Amino acid sequence: MKRNLFLFIGTVAIAAMTSVATIYITSNNQTEGAPAITTLFDKQESSFRENPVVDTHFAASVVNREYPDLTYAAENAVKAVVNIEATISVSSQSQAIDPFFEFFGYPQGFGRGGQREARAGGSGVIISEDGYIVTNNHVVENASKLRVKLHDGRAFDAKIIGSDPSTDVALIKIEAEALPTLPFGSSDDLRLGEWVLAIGYPMDLQSTITAGIVSAKARSLGAIEQQGIESFIQTDAAVNPGNSGGALVNARGELVGINTIIKTSTGSYVGYSFAVPETIVRKVVVDLKESGIVQRAVLGVSFRAIDQQFIDEAGEMTNISEVGGIYVASVSEGGAASEAGIRKGDIILSVDGVKVKDSAIFLEQIGKRRPGDKVTLGLRRGDKELEVVATLQNRSGQTSLLSKDSVDAVKVLGAKLKDAPQSLCQELDIKGGVQVTSVNGGGLLERCRVKQGYVITHINDSPVYSLSDLERITERIHSIDGIYPNGRASSYTIME
């Protein structure tokens, strides 16, 4: 027993001496600048200090174990987000339910019998103290009356200043003063993983705030038809029916996007929401406020993004083997690209120094500019890289801004359109045209009783070979000529 006790005491003593020696050695080594004991946390912290590539914000969040404080942004931004109630006239002749309109709160399936009023809800953001509010086009489209309810409970009638279906942005106004506003931030500066807030009025709930991170940028969904400009910010902040037109806010309380749509198979949020970026929103708002129409800049090319599908289908023919960039498929004669010396087969690599790896980024960079703006385009032509300067034009082929009286031919016609297939043009013995894929209510084509499939060949006695030609028309439309796929020619004269 005594022997075991002595052995135990001896073991403890040896362990104590070893510990003292270790501490002594470590202390001496630390003095000499070479620590002998390093924890995993110490290694992480050291790597952040030694690696200049690692961003300081990320390093600080890991080392300090802190989450961003979003309370300031939430409490201030929520005051500038409003509820918009739109009164619309809907047909009750069909039982069919359109899930797109159902998602945005438009009542569906009333049964048979004429027109009736319905109310739909959305959100908006106050951007000026005197009552200018930005929202989505689909929130106010076809509305006969708009009613805006503020965060403080006051309500006002609103009027539409202008809207842009191509970006799904609209500007409305209420008559009020000294309103709380939300300043614009920079969507270009947003980073993947950055915290953002979605603020709106979903499902008849008042001033709802959800948080998430930026999941992706420059996302294209094909949700906006007819030459739509899509470069969405994707987040995982919860967005539901009624959030449309609401604010996407960064941690500093700045407006970086307008919540627009979700991608879902259920009609409700399942993890993906999308916002129009501030770069596009700001440009459209300024245009609508100053001139009542959007001053769309046109480069004058048809193009295709160089992705893996392009390489699989056309890589051998075009001698392109690497993804990235924009392939110029054709150049409009007399357009901005043609004047700058851009040729068919060139590859656009950048716009004013911003790399354009896909169509969404390219469309955003051109879409946020105005006619008359100069842009520097980085190109690859064969084995050479070069830069050219192009002066962007308006849709009529001029560098000046359009007046409010200028006509948007596509909008006035009121239809979904596409370039007529080459095979059909050959069959009908026409050089080209624009084919009607469906007719919307309220447009000229509906008034003329034009049917699906009709190919427009002339407007105002001027040839229309493609959508690009149609978009150049800015004068009032007084005549339409075309032909149906069965060969029957039809002409229409519009009497005002």
Short mmCIF file of C-alpha atoms in Angstrom, two decimals:
data_model
loop_
_atom_site.label_atom_id
_atom_site.label_comp_id
_atom_site.label_asym_id
_atom_site.label_seq_id
_atom_site.Cartn_x
_atom_site.Cartn_y
_atom_site.Cartn_z
CA MET A 1 0.00 0.00 0.00
CA LYS A 2 2.76 2.42 0.98
CA ARG A 3 4.64 1.44 -2.16
CA ASN A 4 1.62 2.32 -4.33
CA LEU A 5 1.23 5.62 -2.50
CA PHE A 6 4.86 6.53 -3.14
CA LEU A 7 4.48 5.62 -6.84
CA PHE A 8 1.39 7.87 -7.13
CA ILE A 9 3.14 10.78 -5.40
CA GLY A 10 6.18 10.31 -7.61
CA THR A 11 4.08 10.33 -10.77
CA VAL A 12 2.33 13.55 -9.76
CA ALA A 13 5.66 15.18 -8.95
CA ILE A 14 7.16 14.23 -12.33
CA ALA A 15 4.08 15.54 -14.11
CA ALA A 16 4.28 18.81 -12.23
CA MET A 17 7.96 19.21 -13.06
CA THR A 18 7.27 18.49 -16.73
CA SER A 19 4.52 21.11 -16.81
CA VAL A 20 6.78 23.71 -15.22
CA ALA A 21 9.52 22.90 -17.71
CA THR A 22 7.08 23.18 -20.62
CA ILE A 23 5.82 26.53 -19.43
CA TYR A 24 9.35 27.76 -18.96
CA ILE A 25 10.41 26.64 -22.47
CA THR A 26 7.29 28.13 -24.00
CA SER A 27 7.84 31.42 -22.21
CA ASN A 28 11.43 31.60 -23.43
CA ASN A 29 10.41 30.78 -27.00
CA GLN A 30 7.64 33.39 -26.98
CA THR A 31 10.16 35.95 -25.89
CA GLU A 32 12.31 35.00 -28.85
CA GLY A 33 9.30 35.32 -31.24
CA ALA A 34 8.64 31.63 -31.93
CA PRO A 35 5.65 30.25 -29.98
CA ALA A 36 5.80 26.57 -29.24
CA ILE A 37 2.04 26.09 -28.65
CA THR A 38 -0.41 27.28 -31.31
CA THR A 39 -4.16 26.64 -31.23
CA LEU A 40 -6.35 26.17 -34.31
CA PHE A 41 -7.88 29.59 -33.63
CA ASP A 42 -4.39 31.12 -33.46
CA LYS A 43 -3.60 29.54 -36.83
CA GLN A 44 -6.77 31.00 -38.38
CA GLU A 45 -6.07 34.44 -37.01
CA SER A 46 -2.45 34.22 -38.19
CA SER A 47 -3.49 33.17 -41.67
CA PHE A 48 -5.85 36.15 -41.94
CA ARG A 49 -3.03 38.50 -40.96
CA GLU A 50 -0.56 36.91 -43.37
CA ASN A 51 -2.89 36.45 -46.34
CA PRO A 52 -3.69 39.85 -47.93
CA VAL A 53 -6.19 38.22 -50.29
CA VAL A 54 -8.58 37.44 -47.44
CA ASP A 55 -11.03 40.33 -47.02
CA THR A 56 -10.82 42.21 -43.74
CA HIS A 57 -14.61 42.19 -43.25
CA PHE A 58 -14.70 38.40 -43.56
CA ALA A 59 -11.67 38.01 -41.33
CA ALA A 60 -13.17 40.23 -38.66
CA SER A 61 -16.44 38.32 -38.68
CA VAL A 62 -14.62 35.01 -38.19
CA VAL A 63 -12.17 36.22 -35.56
CA ASN A 64 -14.70 38.29 -33.56
CA ARG A 65 -17.59 35.84 -33.99
CA GLU A 66 -20.06 38.73 -34.56
CA TYR A 67 -23.25 38.98 -36.65
CA PRO A 68 -24.19 42.27 -38.38
CA ASP A 69 -26.57 44.55 -36.47
CA LEU A 70 -29.50 45.11 -38.82
CA THR A 71 -31.70 47.03 -36.37
CA TYR A 72 -30.69 50.50 -37.59
CA ALA A 73 -31.36 49.59 -41.23
CA ALA A 74 -34.68 47.93 -40.39
CA GLU A 75 -36.07 50.63 -38.11
CA ASN A 76 -35.26 53.45 -40.55
CA ALA A 77 -36.02 51.79 -43.87
CA VAL A 78 -39.42 50.46 -42.82
CA LYS A 79 -40.75 54.02 -42.49
CA ALA A 80 -40.29 54.61 -46.24
CA VAL A 81 -41.97 51.41 -47.47
CA VAL A 82 -45.66 51.71 -48.32
CA ASN A 83 -48.62 49.51 -49.18
CA ILE A 84 -50.21 49.98 -52.62
CA GLU A 85 -53.77 48.90 -53.33
CA ALA A 86 -54.61 48.76 -57.03
CA THR A 87 -58.19 48.67 -58.29
CA ILE A 88 -58.42 46.84 -61.59
CA SER A 89 -61.17 45.71 -63.91
CA VAL A 90 -61.05 41.96 -64.47
CA SER A 91 -63.04 39.66 -66.69
CA SER A 92 -65.19 37.08 -64.95
CA GLN A 93 -65.84 35.05 -68.09
CA SER A 94 -63.24 32.40 -67.43
CA GLN A 95 -62.71 29.93 -64.64
CA ALA A 96 -59.06 29.50 -65.57
CA ILE A 97 -56.53 30.59 -62.97
CA ASP A 98 -53.27 32.19 -64.03
CA PRO A 99 -50.70 31.32 -61.31
CA PHE A 100 -48.56 34.37 -62.15
CA PHE A 101 -51.37 36.84 -61.40
CA GLU A 102 -52.61 34.70 -58.51
CA PHE A 103 -49.17 35.02 -56.89
CA PHE A 104 -49.24 38.80 -57.09
CA GLY A 105 -52.66 38.98 -55.49
CA TYR A 106 -54.92 39.41 -58.51
CA PRO A 107 -58.18 37.52 -57.83
CA GLN A 108 -58.87 34.74 -60.31
CA GLY A 109 -61.77 32.56 -61.40
CA PHE A 110 -64.88 34.61 -60.68
CA GLY A 111 -67.20 32.63 -62.94
CA ARG A 112 -69.02 33.92 -66.00
CA GLY A 113 -70.45 37.31 -66.72
CA GLY A 114 -68.79 40.57 -67.82
CA GLN A 115 -66.35 42.82 -65.95
CA ARG A 116 -66.00 43.54 -62.27
CA GLU A 117 -63.68 45.50 -60.04
CA ALA A 118 -61.04 43.71 -58.04
CA ARG A 119 -58.30 44.85 -55.71
CA ALA A 120 -54.70 43.71 -55.68
CA GLY A 121 -51.96 44.52 -53.20
CA GLY A 122 -48.31 45.37 -53.53
CA SER A 123 -45.60 47.50 -51.98
CA GLY A 124 -43.60 50.59 -52.88
CA VAL A 125 -40.67 52.69 -51.68
CA ILE A 126 -40.73 56.47 -51.07
CA ILE A 127 -37.68 58.02 -52.75
CA SER A 128 -38.46 61.73 -52.35
CA GLU A 129 -39.98 63.86 -49.60
CA ASP A 130 -42.61 65.23 -51.99
CA GLY A 131 -44.16 61.83 -52.68
CA TYR A 132 -42.45 60.00 -55.53
CA ILE A 133 -42.70 56.23 -55.00
CA VAL A 134 -40.99 53.45 -56.95
CA THR A 135 -42.69 50.07 -57.35
CA ASN A 136 -43.14 47.27 -59.90
CA ASN A 137 -44.90 47.76 -63.20
CA HIS A 138 -47.02 44.66 -62.61
CA VAL A 139 -48.31 46.15 -59.33
CA VAL A 140 -49.87 49.18 -61.05
CA GLU A 141 -50.42 47.91 -64.59
CA ASN A 142 -54.01 48.31 -65.83
CA ALA A 143 -55.05 49.91 -62.52
CA SER A 144 -57.98 52.32 -62.67
CA LYS A 145 -57.21 53.60 -59.17
CA LEU A 146 -54.25 53.48 -56.79
CA ARG A 147 -54.40 53.94 -53.03
CA VAL A 148 -51.19 54.24 -51.01
CA LYS A 149 -51.06 53.59 -47.28
CA LEU A 150 -48.03 54.92 -45.39
CA HIS A 151 -46.23 53.31 -42.48
CA ASP A 152 -47.79 55.87 -40.11
CA GLY A 153 -51.31 54.89 -41.20
CA ARG A 154 -52.13 57.82 -43.49
CA ALA A 155 -53.56 57.00 -46.94
CA PHE A 156 -53.42 58.90 -50.26
CA ASP A 157 -54.61 58.45 -53.81
CA ALA A 158 -51.73 58.08 -56.25
CA LYS A 159 -51.19 58.71 -59.95
CA ILE A 160 -48.87 56.86 -62.32
CA ILE A 161 -46.00 59.00 -63.57
CA GLY A 162 -44.70 56.29 -65.89
CA SER A 163 -43.87 52.61 -66.10
CA ASP A 164 -41.45 50.33 -67.91
CA PRO A 165 -42.57 46.75 -68.63
CA SER A 166 -39.08 45.88 -69.93
CA THR A 167 -37.63 46.20 -66.41
CA ASP A 168 -40.88 45.83 -64.41
CA VAL A 169 -40.31 49.22 -62.76
CA ALA A 170 -42.91 51.97 -62.29
CA LEU A 171 -42.97 55.43 -60.72
CA ILE A 172 -46.07 56.79 -58.98
CA LYS A 173 -46.73 59.93 -56.91
CA ILE A 174 -48.85 61.04 -53.99
CA GLU A 175 -49.51 64.62 -52.94
CA ALA A 176 -47.71 64.89 -49.61
CA GLU A 177 -44.70 66.62 -48.06
CA ALA A 178 -41.92 65.89 -45.59
CA LEU A 179 -42.19 62.15 -46.11
CA PRO A 180 -39.56 59.68 -44.87
CA THR A 181 -37.37 58.48 -47.74
CA LEU A 182 -35.00 55.65 -48.49
CA PRO A 183 -31.67 56.66 -50.09
CA PHE A 184 -30.23 54.69 -52.97
CA GLY A 185 -27.22 52.50 -52.28
CA SER A 186 -25.09 50.66 -54.84
CA SER A 187 -26.15 47.25 -56.13
CA ASP A 188 -22.80 47.03 -57.94
CA ASP A 189 -21.06 47.00 -54.55
CA LEU A 190 -23.17 44.15 -53.18
CA ARG A 191 -21.16 41.01 -52.47
CA LEU A 192 -22.18 37.39 -52.38
CA GLY A 193 -23.07 36.45 -48.81
CA GLU A 194 -23.78 40.05 -47.79
CA TRP A 195 -26.75 40.51 -45.47
CA VAL A 196 -29.85 42.24 -46.88
CA LEU A 197 -33.40 42.99 -45.72
CA ALA A 198 -36.63 42.56 -47.68
CA ILE A 199 -39.34 45.00 -46.54
CA GLY A 200 -42.91 45.01 -47.75
CA TYR A 201 -46.57 44.22 -47.10
CA PRO A 202 -46.98 40.49 -47.86
CA MET A 203 -50.28 38.68 -47.44
CA ASP A 204 -52.03 41.77 -46.01
CA LEU A 205 -49.48 42.00 -43.18
CA GLN A 206 -48.23 45.45 -42.21
CA SER A 207 -44.58 46.47 -42.57
CA THR A 208 -42.97 43.03 -42.62
CA ILE A 209 -39.17 42.70 -42.54
CA THR A 210 -37.24 39.55 -43.42
CA ALA A 211 -33.49 39.03 -43.63
CA GLY A 212 -31.23 36.95 -45.83
CA ILE A 213 -28.03 37.04 -47.83
CA VAL A 214 -27.18 37.82 -51.44
CA SER A 215 -27.19 34.41 -53.11
CA ALA A 216 -26.34 35.50 -56.67
CA LYS A 217 -26.14 38.56 -58.90
CA ALA A 218 -27.01 39.20 -62.55
CA ARG A 219 -29.55 36.36 -62.56
CA SER A 220 -31.72 35.97 -65.67
CA LEU A 221 -34.98 34.03 -65.37
CA GLY A 222 -36.84 34.73 -68.59
CA ALA A 223 -39.70 36.12 -66.49
CA ILE A 224 -39.91 39.48 -68.30
CA GLU A 225 -40.96 38.96 -71.89
CA GLN A 226 -40.70 41.17 -74.97
CA GLN A 227 -37.08 42.35 -74.91
CA GLY A 228 -36.97 42.40 -71.11
CA ILE A 229 -33.84 43.47 -69.26
CA GLU A 230 -33.13 40.97 -66.50
CA SER A 231 -30.18 41.12 -64.13
CA PHE A 232 -31.83 40.18 -60.84
CA ILE A 233 -30.27 40.12 -57.39
CA GLN A 234 -31.08 36.71 -55.90
CA THR A 235 -31.49 36.45 -52.13
CA ASP A 236 -32.91 34.00 -49.62
CA ALA A 237 -34.85 36.70 -47.76
CA ALA A 238 -38.46 35.54 -47.53
CA VAL A 239 -40.72 37.25 -50.08
CA ASN A 240 -44.40 36.44 -50.59
CA PRO A 241 -47.47 37.80 -52.42
CA GLY A 242 -47.73 41.53 -51.63
CA ASN A 243 -43.95 42.03 -51.36
CA SER A 244 -43.71 43.05 -55.02
CA GLY A 245 -42.40 46.60 -55.31
CA GLY A 246 -40.96 46.56 -51.80
CA ALA A 247 -37.43 47.40 -50.73
CA LEU A 248 -34.29 45.31 -50.73
CA VAL A 249 -32.02 47.09 -48.26
CA ASN A 250 -28.38 46.63 -47.28
CA ALA A 251 -27.04 46.73 -43.72
CA ARG A 252 -26.55 50.51 -43.98
CA GLY A 253 -30.23 51.07 -44.67
CA GLU A 254 -29.78 51.90 -48.37
CA LEU A 255 -32.04 50.81 -51.22
CA VAL A 256 -30.16 48.31 -53.40
CA GLY A 257 -33.09 46.71 -55.21
CA ILE A 258 -36.85 46.40 -55.69
CA ASN A 259 -38.28 42.99 -54.79
CA THR A 260 -40.03 41.67 -57.86
CA ILE A 261 -40.57 37.94 -58.11
CA ILE A 262 -39.98 34.55 -56.53
CA LYS A 263 -39.16 31.25 -58.17
CA THR A 264 -41.56 28.68 -56.82
CA SER A 265 -43.75 25.74 -57.74
CA THR A 266 -46.20 26.38 -54.88
CA GLY A 267 -47.09 30.08 -55.26
CA SER A 268 -45.33 30.94 -51.99
CA TYR A 269 -41.75 31.49 -50.90
CA VAL A 270 -39.54 28.38 -51.05
CA GLY A 271 -36.10 29.94 -50.61
CA TYR A 272 -35.46 32.07 -53.70
CA SER A 273 -36.45 35.70 -54.24
CA PHE A 274 -35.33 38.17 -56.88
CA ALA A 275 -34.99 41.96 -56.99
CA VAL A 276 -34.38 44.47 -59.78
CA PRO A 277 -30.95 46.02 -59.00
CA GLU A 278 -30.58 49.65 -57.99
CA THR A 279 -28.56 50.45 -61.13
CA ILE A 280 -31.57 49.73 -63.33
CA VAL A 281 -34.19 51.12 -60.91
CA ARG A 282 -32.39 54.44 -60.49
CA LYS A 283 -31.96 54.94 -64.23
CA VAL A 284 -35.59 54.12 -65.04
CA VAL A 285 -36.89 56.37 -62.24
CA VAL A 286 -34.82 59.34 -63.40
CA ASP A 287 -36.02 58.86 -66.97
CA LEU A 288 -39.68 58.59 -65.99
CA LYS A 289 -39.47 61.61 -63.70
CA GLU A 290 -37.67 63.82 -66.22
CA SER A 291 -39.32 62.85 -69.51
CA GLY A 292 -42.18 60.47 -68.74
CA ILE A 293 -40.64 57.68 -70.82
CA VAL A 294 -37.60 55.43 -70.46
CA GLN A 295 -34.64 56.58 -72.53
CA ARG A 296 -33.49 53.16 -73.71
CA ALA A 297 -29.92 53.02 -75.01
CA VAL A 298 -29.33 50.77 -78.03
CA LEU A 299 -25.99 49.35 -79.15
CA GLY A 300 -27.36 47.86 -82.37
CA VAL A 301 -26.24 44.23 -82.24
CA SER A 302 -27.87 40.85 -81.96
CA PHE A 303 -25.82 38.65 -79.71
CA ARG A 304 -25.49 35.42 -77.80
CA ALA A 305 -23.66 34.68 -74.58
CA ILE A 306 -20.71 32.34 -74.98
CA ASP A 307 -21.57 29.53 -72.59
CA GLN A 308 -21.03 25.79 -72.82
CA GLN A 309 -24.16 25.36 -74.94
CA PHE A 310 -22.84 27.91 -77.44
CA ILE A 311 -19.51 26.10 -77.63
CA ASP A 312 -21.23 22.72 -78.11
CA GLU A 313 -23.45 24.09 -80.87
CA ALA A 314 -21.28 26.69 -82.61
CA GLY A 315 -17.81 26.46 -81.12
CA GLU A 316 -16.26 24.62 -84.04
CA MET A 317 -17.87 26.89 -86.63
CA THR A 318 -16.81 30.09 -84.80
CA ASN A 319 -13.46 28.72 -83.61
CA ILE A 320 -14.38 29.53 -80.00
CA SER A 321 -13.42 27.05 -77.28
CA GLU A 322 -13.62 29.06 -74.02
CA VAL A 323 -16.74 30.22 -72.20
CA GLY A 324 -17.24 33.90 -71.34
CA GLY A 325 -18.08 37.01 -73.30
CA ILE A 326 -20.75 38.06 -75.80
CA TYR A 327 -20.68 36.81 -79.38
CA VAL A 328 -21.83 39.41 -81.92
CA ALA A 329 -24.18 37.54 -84.27
CA SER A 330 -25.10 40.56 -86.38
CA VAL A 331 -24.63 44.32 -86.50
CA SER A 332 -27.41 46.77 -87.40
CA GLU A 333 -26.46 48.99 -90.30
CA GLY A 334 -25.98 52.57 -89.12
CA GLY A 335 -26.28 51.57 -85.47
CA ALA A 336 -23.95 52.48 -82.62
CA ALA A 337 -21.92 49.28 -82.93
CA SER A 338 -21.55 49.65 -86.70
CA GLU A 339 -20.39 53.26 -86.33
CA ALA A 340 -17.81 52.14 -83.75
CA GLY A 341 -16.38 49.51 -86.09
CA ILE A 342 -17.76 46.41 -84.38
CA ARG A 343 -18.12 43.46 -86.74
CA LYS A 344 -20.07 40.24 -86.87
CA GLY A 345 -18.03 37.56 -85.09
CA ASP A 346 -16.41 39.94 -82.60
CA ILE A 347 -16.52 38.93 -78.95
CA ILE A 348 -17.43 41.65 -76.44
CA LEU A 349 -15.39 41.10 -73.28
CA SER A 350 -16.17 44.23 -71.24
CA VAL A 351 -18.24 47.40 -71.04
CA ASP A 352 -16.41 50.34 -69.46
CA GLY A 353 -14.09 47.91 -67.71
CA VAL A 354 -16.84 45.64 -66.37
CA LYS A 355 -16.38 42.07 -67.58
CA VAL A 356 -19.46 40.69 -69.31
CA LYS A 357 -19.42 36.94 -68.91
CA ASP A 358 -23.12 36.48 -69.71
CA SER A 359 -26.17 38.18 -71.25
CA ALA A 360 -27.58 39.46 -67.93
CA ILE A 361 -24.48 41.50 -67.10
CA PHE A 362 -24.23 42.81 -70.67
CA LEU A 363 -27.89 43.89 -70.75
CA GLU A 364 -27.57 45.58 -67.34
CA GLN A 365 -24.49 47.53 -68.39
CA ILE A 366 -26.14 48.82 -71.58
CA GLY A 367 -29.58 49.16 -69.96
CA LYS A 368 -28.43 51.55 -67.25
CA ARG A 369 -27.21 54.06 -69.83
CA ARG A 370 -28.94 56.63 -72.03
CA PRO A 371 -28.83 57.52 -75.72
CA GLY A 372 -25.82 59.71 -76.37
CA ASP A 373 -23.70 58.04 -73.68
CA LYS A 374 -20.28 56.82 -74.78
CA VAL A 375 -19.11 53.37 -73.71
CA THR A 376 -15.73 51.71 -74.10
CA LEU A 377 -16.09 48.13 -75.28
CA GLY A 378 -13.32 45.58 -74.88
CA LEU A 379 -13.31 43.21 -77.86
CA ARG A 380 -11.58 40.06 -79.05
CA ARG A 381 -11.26 39.79 -82.82
CA GLY A 382 -9.48 36.61 -83.81
CA ASP A 383 -6.27 36.49 -81.79
CA LYS A 384 -6.24 40.22 -81.03
CA GLU A 385 -7.84 42.21 -78.23
CA LEU A 386 -8.83 45.83 -78.82
CA GLU A 387 -11.01 48.61 -77.45
CA VAL A 388 -13.58 50.71 -79.30
CA VAL A 389 -15.75 53.61 -78.16
CA ALA A 390 -19.43 53.49 -79.15
CA THR A 391 -21.97 56.30 -78.83
CA LEU A 392 -25.25 54.65 -77.84
CA GLN A 393 -28.38 55.52 -79.80
CA ASN A 394 -32.09 55.64 -79.05
CA ARG A 395 -34.45 53.13 -80.63
CA SER A 396 -34.99 55.36 -83.65
CA GLY A 397 -31.26 55.34 -84.43
CA GLN A 398 -30.44 58.83 -83.09
CA THR A 399 -28.20 59.87 -80.21
CA SER A 400 -30.71 62.38 -78.82
CA LEU A 401 -33.24 61.74 -76.06
CA LEU A 402 -36.79 60.92 -77.12
CA SER A 403 -39.72 63.16 -76.26
CA LYS A 404 -42.68 62.05 -74.18
CA ASP A 405 -44.79 62.02 -77.33
CA SER A 406 -42.58 59.34 -78.88
CA VAL A 407 -44.41 56.09 -79.48
CA ASP A 408 -43.31 52.72 -78.12
CA ALA A 409 -44.49 50.67 -81.08
CA VAL A 410 -44.34 47.31 -79.30
CA LYS A 411 -46.40 48.62 -76.39
CA VAL A 412 -48.92 50.37 -78.63
CA LEU A 413 -49.50 47.25 -80.75
CA GLY A 414 -50.31 45.31 -77.59
CA ALA A 415 -49.00 41.87 -78.43
CA LYS A 416 -46.26 39.36 -77.83
CA LEU A 417 -44.04 39.39 -80.89
CA LYS A 418 -41.02 37.58 -82.29
CA ASP A 419 -38.89 37.69 -85.42
CA ALA A 420 -40.65 35.69 -88.12
CA PRO A 421 -38.86 32.33 -88.68
CA GLN A 422 -36.66 32.26 -91.76
CA SER A 423 -38.44 29.17 -93.08
CA LEU A 424 -41.81 30.97 -92.92
CA CYS A 425 -40.38 34.05 -94.64
CA GLN A 426 -39.11 31.87 -97.49
CA GLU A 427 -42.46 30.14 -97.78
CA LEU A 428 -44.31 33.48 -97.92
CA ASP A 429 -41.65 35.03 -100.20
CA ILE A 430 -40.94 37.97 -97.86
CA LYS A 431 -37.59 39.37 -96.74
CA GLY A 432 -38.54 39.32 -93.08
CA GLY A 433 -41.13 40.41 -90.57
CA VAL A 434 -42.40 40.30 -87.03
CA GLN A 435 -44.84 37.53 -86.10
CA VAL A 436 -47.66 37.88 -83.57
CA THR A 437 -47.52 35.06 -81.02
CA SER A 438 -50.43 36.37 -78.91
CA VAL A 439 -52.62 39.48 -78.73
CA ASN A 440 -53.08 41.40 -75.48
CA GLY A 441 -56.12 43.41 -74.53
CA GLY A 442 -56.34 47.12 -75.29
CA GLY A 443 -53.75 47.38 -78.08
CA LEU A 444 -54.01 48.31 -81.75
CA LEU A 445 -53.86 44.70 -82.91
CA GLU A 446 -56.86 43.78 -80.78
CA ARG A 447 -58.78 46.76 -82.18
CA CYS A 448 -57.90 45.63 -85.69
CA ARG A 449 -58.88 42.04 -84.81
CA VAL A 450 -55.48 40.73 -85.82
CA LYS A 451 -55.07 37.03 -85.06
CA GLN A 452 -52.18 34.98 -83.75
CA GLY A 453 -49.67 34.06 -86.45
CA TYR A 454 -49.98 37.31 -88.42
CA VAL A 455 -46.65 38.55 -89.78
CA ILE A 456 -46.18 42.33 -89.77
CA THR A 457 -44.15 43.40 -92.80
CA HIS A 458 -44.78 47.17 -92.91
CA ILE A 459 -45.79 49.91 -90.47
CA ASN A 460 -46.58 53.38 -91.78
CA ASP A 461 -45.46 52.10 -95.22
CA SER A 462 -41.93 51.44 -93.88
CA PRO A 463 -40.56 47.87 -94.04
CA VAL A 464 -40.31 45.91 -90.80
CA TYR A 465 -37.90 43.01 -91.12
CA SER A 466 -37.27 42.35 -87.43
CA LEU A 467 -38.10 43.41 -83.88
CA SER A 468 -35.17 45.82 -84.07
CA ASP A 469 -36.87 47.62 -86.97
CA LEU A 470 -40.13 47.73 -85.04
CA GLU A 471 -38.48 49.20 -81.96
CA ARG A 472 -37.04 52.04 -84.05
CA ILE A 473 -40.52 53.35 -84.83
CA THR A 474 -41.38 56.37 -82.67
CA GLU A 475 -44.15 58.02 -84.74
CA ARG A 476 -47.84 57.38 -84.25
CA ILE A 477 -48.91 54.23 -86.05
CA HIS A 478 -51.53 54.86 -88.73
CA SER A 479 -51.16 51.77 -90.94
CA ILE A 480 -50.15 48.12 -90.60
CA ASP A 481 -49.48 45.70 -93.47
CA GLY A 482 -48.75 42.01 -93.25
CA ILE A 483 -49.60 38.46 -94.16
CA TYR A 484 -50.93 35.33 -92.46
CA PRO A 485 -49.10 31.98 -92.66
CA ASN A 486 -51.73 30.72 -95.13
CA GLY A 487 -50.70 33.45 -97.57
CA ARG A 488 -53.64 35.80 -96.99
CA ALA A 489 -52.41 39.41 -97.00
CA SER A 490 -54.15 41.91 -94.72
CA SER A 491 -53.75 45.66 -94.28
CA TYR A 492 -55.17 47.89 -91.58
CA THR A 493 -55.67 51.65 -91.32
CA ILE A 494 -55.94 53.10 -87.83
CA MET A 495 -58.38 55.97 -87.46
CA GLU A 496 -58.05 58.10 -84.29
#
